[in-house]
Tab-separated table of C-alpha atoms in Angstrom:
chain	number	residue	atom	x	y	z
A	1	UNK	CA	130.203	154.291	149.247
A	2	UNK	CA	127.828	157.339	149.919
A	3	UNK	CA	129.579	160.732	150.488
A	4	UNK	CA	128.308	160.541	153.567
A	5	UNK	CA	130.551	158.174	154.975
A	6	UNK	CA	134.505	159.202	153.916
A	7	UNK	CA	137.026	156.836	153.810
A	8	UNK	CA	139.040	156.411	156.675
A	9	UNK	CA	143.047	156.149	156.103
A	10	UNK	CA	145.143	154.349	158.198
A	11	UNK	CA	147.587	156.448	160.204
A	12	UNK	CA	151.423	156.114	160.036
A	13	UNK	CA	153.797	157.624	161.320
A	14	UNK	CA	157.059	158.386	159.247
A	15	UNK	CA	160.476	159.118	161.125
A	16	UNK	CA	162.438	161.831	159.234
A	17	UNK	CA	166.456	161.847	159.400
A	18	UNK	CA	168.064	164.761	161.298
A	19	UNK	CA	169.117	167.226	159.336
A	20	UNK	CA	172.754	167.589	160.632
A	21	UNK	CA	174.499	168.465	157.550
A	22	UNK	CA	172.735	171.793	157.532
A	23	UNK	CA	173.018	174.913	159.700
A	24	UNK	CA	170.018	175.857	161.530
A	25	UNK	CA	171.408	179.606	161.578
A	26	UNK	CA	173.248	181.486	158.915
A	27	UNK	CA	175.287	184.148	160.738
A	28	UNK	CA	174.846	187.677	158.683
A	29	UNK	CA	177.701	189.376	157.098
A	30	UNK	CA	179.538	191.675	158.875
A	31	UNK	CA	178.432	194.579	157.215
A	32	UNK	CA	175.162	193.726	157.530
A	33	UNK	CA	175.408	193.457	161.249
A	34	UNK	CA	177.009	196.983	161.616
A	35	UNK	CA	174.687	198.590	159.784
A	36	UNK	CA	171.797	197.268	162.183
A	37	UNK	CA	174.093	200.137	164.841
A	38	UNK	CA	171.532	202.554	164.727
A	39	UNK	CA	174.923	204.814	166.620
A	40	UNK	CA	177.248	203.731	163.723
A	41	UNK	CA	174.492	204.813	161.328
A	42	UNK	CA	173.917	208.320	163.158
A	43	UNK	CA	177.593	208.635	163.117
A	44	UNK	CA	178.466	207.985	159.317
A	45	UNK	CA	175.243	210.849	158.783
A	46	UNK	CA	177.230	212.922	161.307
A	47	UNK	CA	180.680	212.627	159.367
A	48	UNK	CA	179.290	213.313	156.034
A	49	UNK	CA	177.522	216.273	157.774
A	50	UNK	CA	180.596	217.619	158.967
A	51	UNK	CA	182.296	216.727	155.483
A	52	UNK	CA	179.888	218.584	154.066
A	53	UNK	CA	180.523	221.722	156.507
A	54	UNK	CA	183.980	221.571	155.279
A	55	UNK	CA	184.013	221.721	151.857
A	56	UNK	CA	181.245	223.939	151.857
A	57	UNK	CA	183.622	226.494	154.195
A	58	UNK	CA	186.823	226.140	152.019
A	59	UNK	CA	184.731	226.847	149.057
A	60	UNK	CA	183.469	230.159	150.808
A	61	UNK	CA	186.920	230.807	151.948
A	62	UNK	CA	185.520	233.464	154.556
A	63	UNK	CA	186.402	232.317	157.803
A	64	UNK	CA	184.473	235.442	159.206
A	65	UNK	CA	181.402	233.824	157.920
A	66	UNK	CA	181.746	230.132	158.031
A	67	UNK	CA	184.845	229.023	159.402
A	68	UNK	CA	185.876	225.575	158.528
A	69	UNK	CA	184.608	222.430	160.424
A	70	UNK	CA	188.387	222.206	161.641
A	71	UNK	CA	188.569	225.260	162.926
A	72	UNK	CA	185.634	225.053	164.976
A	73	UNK	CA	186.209	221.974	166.583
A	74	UNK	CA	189.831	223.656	167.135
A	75	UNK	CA	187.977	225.946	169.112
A	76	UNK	CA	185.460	223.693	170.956
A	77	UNK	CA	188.424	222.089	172.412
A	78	UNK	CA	190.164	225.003	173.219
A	79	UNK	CA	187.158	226.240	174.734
A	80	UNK	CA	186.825	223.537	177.073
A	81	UNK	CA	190.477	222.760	178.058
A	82	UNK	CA	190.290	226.272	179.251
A	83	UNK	CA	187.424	225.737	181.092
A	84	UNK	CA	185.537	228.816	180.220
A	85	UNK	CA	182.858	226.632	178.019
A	86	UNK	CA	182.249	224.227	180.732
A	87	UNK	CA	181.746	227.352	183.131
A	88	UNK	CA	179.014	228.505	181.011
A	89	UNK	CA	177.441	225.149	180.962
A	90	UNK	CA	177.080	224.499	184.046
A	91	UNK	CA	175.803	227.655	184.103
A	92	UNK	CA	173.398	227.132	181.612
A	93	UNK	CA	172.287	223.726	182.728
A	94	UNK	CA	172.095	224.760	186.786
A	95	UNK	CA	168.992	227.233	184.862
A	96	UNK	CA	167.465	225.179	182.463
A	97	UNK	CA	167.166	222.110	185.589
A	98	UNK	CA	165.659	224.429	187.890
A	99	UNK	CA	163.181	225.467	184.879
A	100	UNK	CA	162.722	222.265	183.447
A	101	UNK	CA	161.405	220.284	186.581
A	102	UNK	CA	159.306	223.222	187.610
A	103	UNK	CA	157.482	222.782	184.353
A	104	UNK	CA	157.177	219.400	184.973
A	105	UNK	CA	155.499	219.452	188.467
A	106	UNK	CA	153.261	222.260	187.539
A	107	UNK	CA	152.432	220.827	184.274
A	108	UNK	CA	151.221	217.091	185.936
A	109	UNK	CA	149.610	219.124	188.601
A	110	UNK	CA	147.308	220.419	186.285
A	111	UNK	CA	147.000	217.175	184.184
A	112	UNK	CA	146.268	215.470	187.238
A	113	UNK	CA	143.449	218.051	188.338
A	114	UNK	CA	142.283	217.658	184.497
A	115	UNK	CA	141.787	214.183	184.479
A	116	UNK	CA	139.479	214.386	187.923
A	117	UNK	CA	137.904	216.941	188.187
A	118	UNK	CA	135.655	219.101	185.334
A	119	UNK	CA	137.005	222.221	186.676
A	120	UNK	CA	140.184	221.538	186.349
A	121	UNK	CA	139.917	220.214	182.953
A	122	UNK	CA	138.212	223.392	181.851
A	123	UNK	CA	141.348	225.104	183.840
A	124	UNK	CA	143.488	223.161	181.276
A	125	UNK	CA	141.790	223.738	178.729
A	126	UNK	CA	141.491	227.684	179.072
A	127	UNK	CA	144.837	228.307	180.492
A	128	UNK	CA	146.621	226.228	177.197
A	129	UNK	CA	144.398	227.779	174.853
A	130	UNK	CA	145.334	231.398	176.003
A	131	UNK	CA	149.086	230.622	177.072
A	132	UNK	CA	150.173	228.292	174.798
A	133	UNK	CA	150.768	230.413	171.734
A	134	UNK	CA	152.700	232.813	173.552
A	135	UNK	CA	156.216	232.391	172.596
A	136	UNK	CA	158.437	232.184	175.916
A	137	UNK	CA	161.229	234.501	175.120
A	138	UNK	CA	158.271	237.504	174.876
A	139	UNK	CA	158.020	236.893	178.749
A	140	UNK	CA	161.757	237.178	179.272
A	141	UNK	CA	160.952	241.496	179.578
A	142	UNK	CA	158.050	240.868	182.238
A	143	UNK	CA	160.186	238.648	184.017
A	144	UNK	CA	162.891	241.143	184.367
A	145	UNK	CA	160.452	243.343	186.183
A	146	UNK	CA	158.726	241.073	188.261
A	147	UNK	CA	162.296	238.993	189.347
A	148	UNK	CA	164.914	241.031	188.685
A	149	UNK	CA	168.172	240.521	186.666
A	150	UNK	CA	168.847	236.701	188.177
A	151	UNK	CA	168.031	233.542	187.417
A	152	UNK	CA	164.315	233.426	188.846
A	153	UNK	CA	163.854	235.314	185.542
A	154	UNK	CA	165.300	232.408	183.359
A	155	UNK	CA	163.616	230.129	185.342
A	156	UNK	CA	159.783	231.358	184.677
A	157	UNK	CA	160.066	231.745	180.931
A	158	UNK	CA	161.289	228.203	180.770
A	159	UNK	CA	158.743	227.091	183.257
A	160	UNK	CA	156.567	228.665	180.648
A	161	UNK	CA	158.392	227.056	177.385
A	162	UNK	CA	157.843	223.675	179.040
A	163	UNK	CA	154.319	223.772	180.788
A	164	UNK	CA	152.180	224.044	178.180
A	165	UNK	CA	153.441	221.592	175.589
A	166	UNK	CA	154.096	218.958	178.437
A	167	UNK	CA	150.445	218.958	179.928
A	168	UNK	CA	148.970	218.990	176.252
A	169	UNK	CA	150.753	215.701	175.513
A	170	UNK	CA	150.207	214.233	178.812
A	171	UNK	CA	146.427	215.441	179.087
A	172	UNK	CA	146.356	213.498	175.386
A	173	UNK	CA	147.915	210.431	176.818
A	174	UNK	CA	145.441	210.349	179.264
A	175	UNK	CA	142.531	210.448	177.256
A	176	UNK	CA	143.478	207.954	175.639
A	177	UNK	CA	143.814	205.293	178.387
A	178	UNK	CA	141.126	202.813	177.530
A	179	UNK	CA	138.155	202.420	179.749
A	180	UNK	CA	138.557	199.188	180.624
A	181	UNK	CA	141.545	199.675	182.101
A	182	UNK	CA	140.124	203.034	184.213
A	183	UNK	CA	137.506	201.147	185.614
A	184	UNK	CA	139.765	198.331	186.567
A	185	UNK	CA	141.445	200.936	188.769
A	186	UNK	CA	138.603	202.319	190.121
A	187	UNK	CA	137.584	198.713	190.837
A	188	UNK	CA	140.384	198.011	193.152
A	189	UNK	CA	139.637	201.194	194.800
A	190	UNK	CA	142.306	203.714	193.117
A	191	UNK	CA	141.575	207.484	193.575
A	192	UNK	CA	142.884	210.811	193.516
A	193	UNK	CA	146.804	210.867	192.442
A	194	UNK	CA	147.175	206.373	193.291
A	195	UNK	CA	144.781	206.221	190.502
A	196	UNK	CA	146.859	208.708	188.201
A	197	UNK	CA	150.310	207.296	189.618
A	198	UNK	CA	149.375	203.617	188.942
A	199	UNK	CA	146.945	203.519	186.137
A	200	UNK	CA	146.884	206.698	183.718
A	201	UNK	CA	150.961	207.484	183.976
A	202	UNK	CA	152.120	204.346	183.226
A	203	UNK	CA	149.428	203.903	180.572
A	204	UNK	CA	150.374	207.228	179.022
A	205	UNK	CA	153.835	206.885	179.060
A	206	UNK	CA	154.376	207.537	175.496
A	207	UNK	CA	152.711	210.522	175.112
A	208	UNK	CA	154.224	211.848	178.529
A	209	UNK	CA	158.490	210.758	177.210
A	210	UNK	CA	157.116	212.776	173.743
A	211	UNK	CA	155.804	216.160	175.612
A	212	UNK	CA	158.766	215.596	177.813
A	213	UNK	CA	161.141	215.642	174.944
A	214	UNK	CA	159.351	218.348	173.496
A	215	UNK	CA	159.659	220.559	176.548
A	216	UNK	CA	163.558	219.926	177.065
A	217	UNK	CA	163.688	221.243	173.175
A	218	UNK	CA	161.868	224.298	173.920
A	219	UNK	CA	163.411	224.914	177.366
A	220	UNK	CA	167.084	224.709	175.833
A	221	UNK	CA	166.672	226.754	172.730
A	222	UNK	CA	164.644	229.229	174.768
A	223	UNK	CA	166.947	229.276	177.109
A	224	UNK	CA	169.914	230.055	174.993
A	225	UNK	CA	167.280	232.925	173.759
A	226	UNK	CA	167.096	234.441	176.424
A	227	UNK	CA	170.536	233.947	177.491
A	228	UNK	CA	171.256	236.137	174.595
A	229	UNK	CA	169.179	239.335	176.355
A	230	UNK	CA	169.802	238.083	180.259
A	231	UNK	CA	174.151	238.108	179.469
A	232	UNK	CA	173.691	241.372	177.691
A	233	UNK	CA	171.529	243.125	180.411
A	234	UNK	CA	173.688	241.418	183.510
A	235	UNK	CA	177.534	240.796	182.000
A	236	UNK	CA	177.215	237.484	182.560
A	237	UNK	CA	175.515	233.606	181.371
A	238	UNK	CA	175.890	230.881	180.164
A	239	UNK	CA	176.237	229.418	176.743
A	240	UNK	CA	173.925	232.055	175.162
A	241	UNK	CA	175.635	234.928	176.547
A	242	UNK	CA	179.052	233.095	175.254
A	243	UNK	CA	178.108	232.734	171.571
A	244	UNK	CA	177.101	236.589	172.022
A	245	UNK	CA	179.816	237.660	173.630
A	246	UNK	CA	181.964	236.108	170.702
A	247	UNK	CA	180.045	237.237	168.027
A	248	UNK	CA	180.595	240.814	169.245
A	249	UNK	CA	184.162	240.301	169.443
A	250	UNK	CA	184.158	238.612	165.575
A	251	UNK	CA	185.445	235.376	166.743
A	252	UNK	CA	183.220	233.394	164.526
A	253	UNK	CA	184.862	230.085	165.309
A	254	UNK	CA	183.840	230.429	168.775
A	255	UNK	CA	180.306	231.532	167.928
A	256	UNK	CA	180.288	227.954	166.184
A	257	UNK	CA	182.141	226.302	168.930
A	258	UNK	CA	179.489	227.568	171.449
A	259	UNK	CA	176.679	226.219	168.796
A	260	UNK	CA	178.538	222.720	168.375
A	261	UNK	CA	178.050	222.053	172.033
A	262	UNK	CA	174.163	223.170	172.147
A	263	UNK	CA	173.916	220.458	169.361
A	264	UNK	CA	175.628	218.124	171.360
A	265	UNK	CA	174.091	218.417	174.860
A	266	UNK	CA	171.472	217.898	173.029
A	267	UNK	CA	172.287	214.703	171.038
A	268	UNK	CA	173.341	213.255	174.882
A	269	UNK	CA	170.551	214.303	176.435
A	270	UNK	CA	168.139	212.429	173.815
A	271	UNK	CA	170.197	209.349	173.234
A	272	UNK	CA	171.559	208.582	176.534
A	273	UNK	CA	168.807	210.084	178.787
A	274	UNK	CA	165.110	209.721	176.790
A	275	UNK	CA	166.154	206.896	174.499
A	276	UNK	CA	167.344	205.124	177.447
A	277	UNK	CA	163.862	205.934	179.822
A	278	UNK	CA	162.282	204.607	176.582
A	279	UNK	CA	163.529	201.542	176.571
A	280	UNK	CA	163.574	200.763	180.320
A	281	UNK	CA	159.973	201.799	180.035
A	282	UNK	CA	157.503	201.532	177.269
A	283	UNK	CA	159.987	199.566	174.979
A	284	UNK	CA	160.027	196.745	177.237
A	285	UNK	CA	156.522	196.790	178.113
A	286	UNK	CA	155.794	196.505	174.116
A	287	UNK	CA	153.893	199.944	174.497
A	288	UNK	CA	156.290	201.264	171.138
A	289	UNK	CA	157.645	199.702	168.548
């Protein structure tokens, strides 16, 4: 037999006995399973946080400097079954809404005009370059002038704090929509803001939820900044002007209190709002990991 011509082995077929004795699927161990809880992980890094806090504070033994972890959430709730802290809130939040969405339509308006036209995207382009650096809260003086002591004054330096950062990520995202799929759009005839609505938003998505989280950090720390200056100038404000107000009066726990909740608007706002529009969105579309 020439290696040319291989031997040719009968085919069989062999029946194998079902494996019935044996579980398909071994069930983890209950620890295992709770630690996949990315909440019940955040929390345990919370509670050692705050356990932390409070041994650090009895240590110091000054509550005029650090009161106790206690202490402050003594005064959180105090706080808010009086209902002054949930005053200032709202307060607060009615501000940084109106801010925050005027950012957001100014900030795809010029994306949008970026991505189809060259003059816009040298608009872009100059207008981040010279405005972006410029920290928000060094507007808040300007905008007393031009607005007055109100809330149109809050509202443009945290149109400011979110504009820039928001069309830089979006203006990214778009770039980097692959040209395949832009031509398939203009293929079937997409222009103008269709073709940004249906092919370069929902293709950017990621890099739009990232400079939208980016601009809700810089709108709410800037506007608890400038809080800080508006409550002072006007005699009243939100949470800003309610940590200064307290820290006047030496009522450090409350100064912390007002802090706490900052931290935890802001631990709702990314879990349940973003987290959430990240999974609805780009999650399920396998766009992230």
């Amino acid at each position: 037999m020439t290696a040319l011509h291989a031997p040719i082995r009968p085919e069989y077929e062999r029946q194998l006995e079902p494996l019935t004795h044996v579980s398909l699927e071994r069930r983890l161990p209950l620890a295992t399973r709770l630690w996949e809880q990315a909440w019940l992980r955040k929390s345990v890094l919370l509670a050692l946080l705050a356990l932390a806090w409070e041994i650090i504070a009895r240590e110091q033994d000054n509550e005029l400097l650090l009161p106790t972890f206690l202490a402050t959430a003594s005064a959180l709730v105090e706080g808010l079954a009086s209902g002054e802290l949930l005053e200032r809130t709202a307060l607060s939040l009615e501000v940084l809404l109106q801010g925050y969405i005027g950012g957001v339509l100014v900030a795809f308006v010029l994306t949008a005009l970026a991505v189809s036209t060259r003059l816009g995207r040298d608009l872009l382009s100059t207008l981040t370059t010279m405005f972006n650096p410029l920290p928000a809260i060094a507007l808040l003086p300007i905008a007393l002038l031009w607005f007055g002591i109100g809330h149109g004054s809050l509202v443009f330096v945290l149109l400011h704090s979110v504009l820039w950062p928001l069309a830089l990520n979006t203006y990214a995202g778009f770039q980097g929509v692959p040209q395949t799929l832009q031509m398939a759009g203009r293929n079937y005839g997409l222009r103008g803001v269709r073709y940004v609505l249906q092919i370069l938003v929902p293709a950017a998505l990621p890099s739009i939820l990232s400079g939208l989280k980016i601009g809700w950090a810089f709108a709410w720390r800037t506007l608890i900044a400038a809080e800080l200056v508006f409550g002072a100038s006007s005699g009243k404000g939100g949470l800003g002007w309610y940590i200064f107000q307290n820290r006047n009066e030496l009522f450090t726990d409350r100064v912390f209190a007002g802090l706490a909740l900052v931290v935890i608007i802001g631990l709702i706002v990314e879990n349940l709002g973003f987290n959430t529009l990240e999974r609805v969105t780009v999650r399920r579309w396998g766009l992230l990991r």
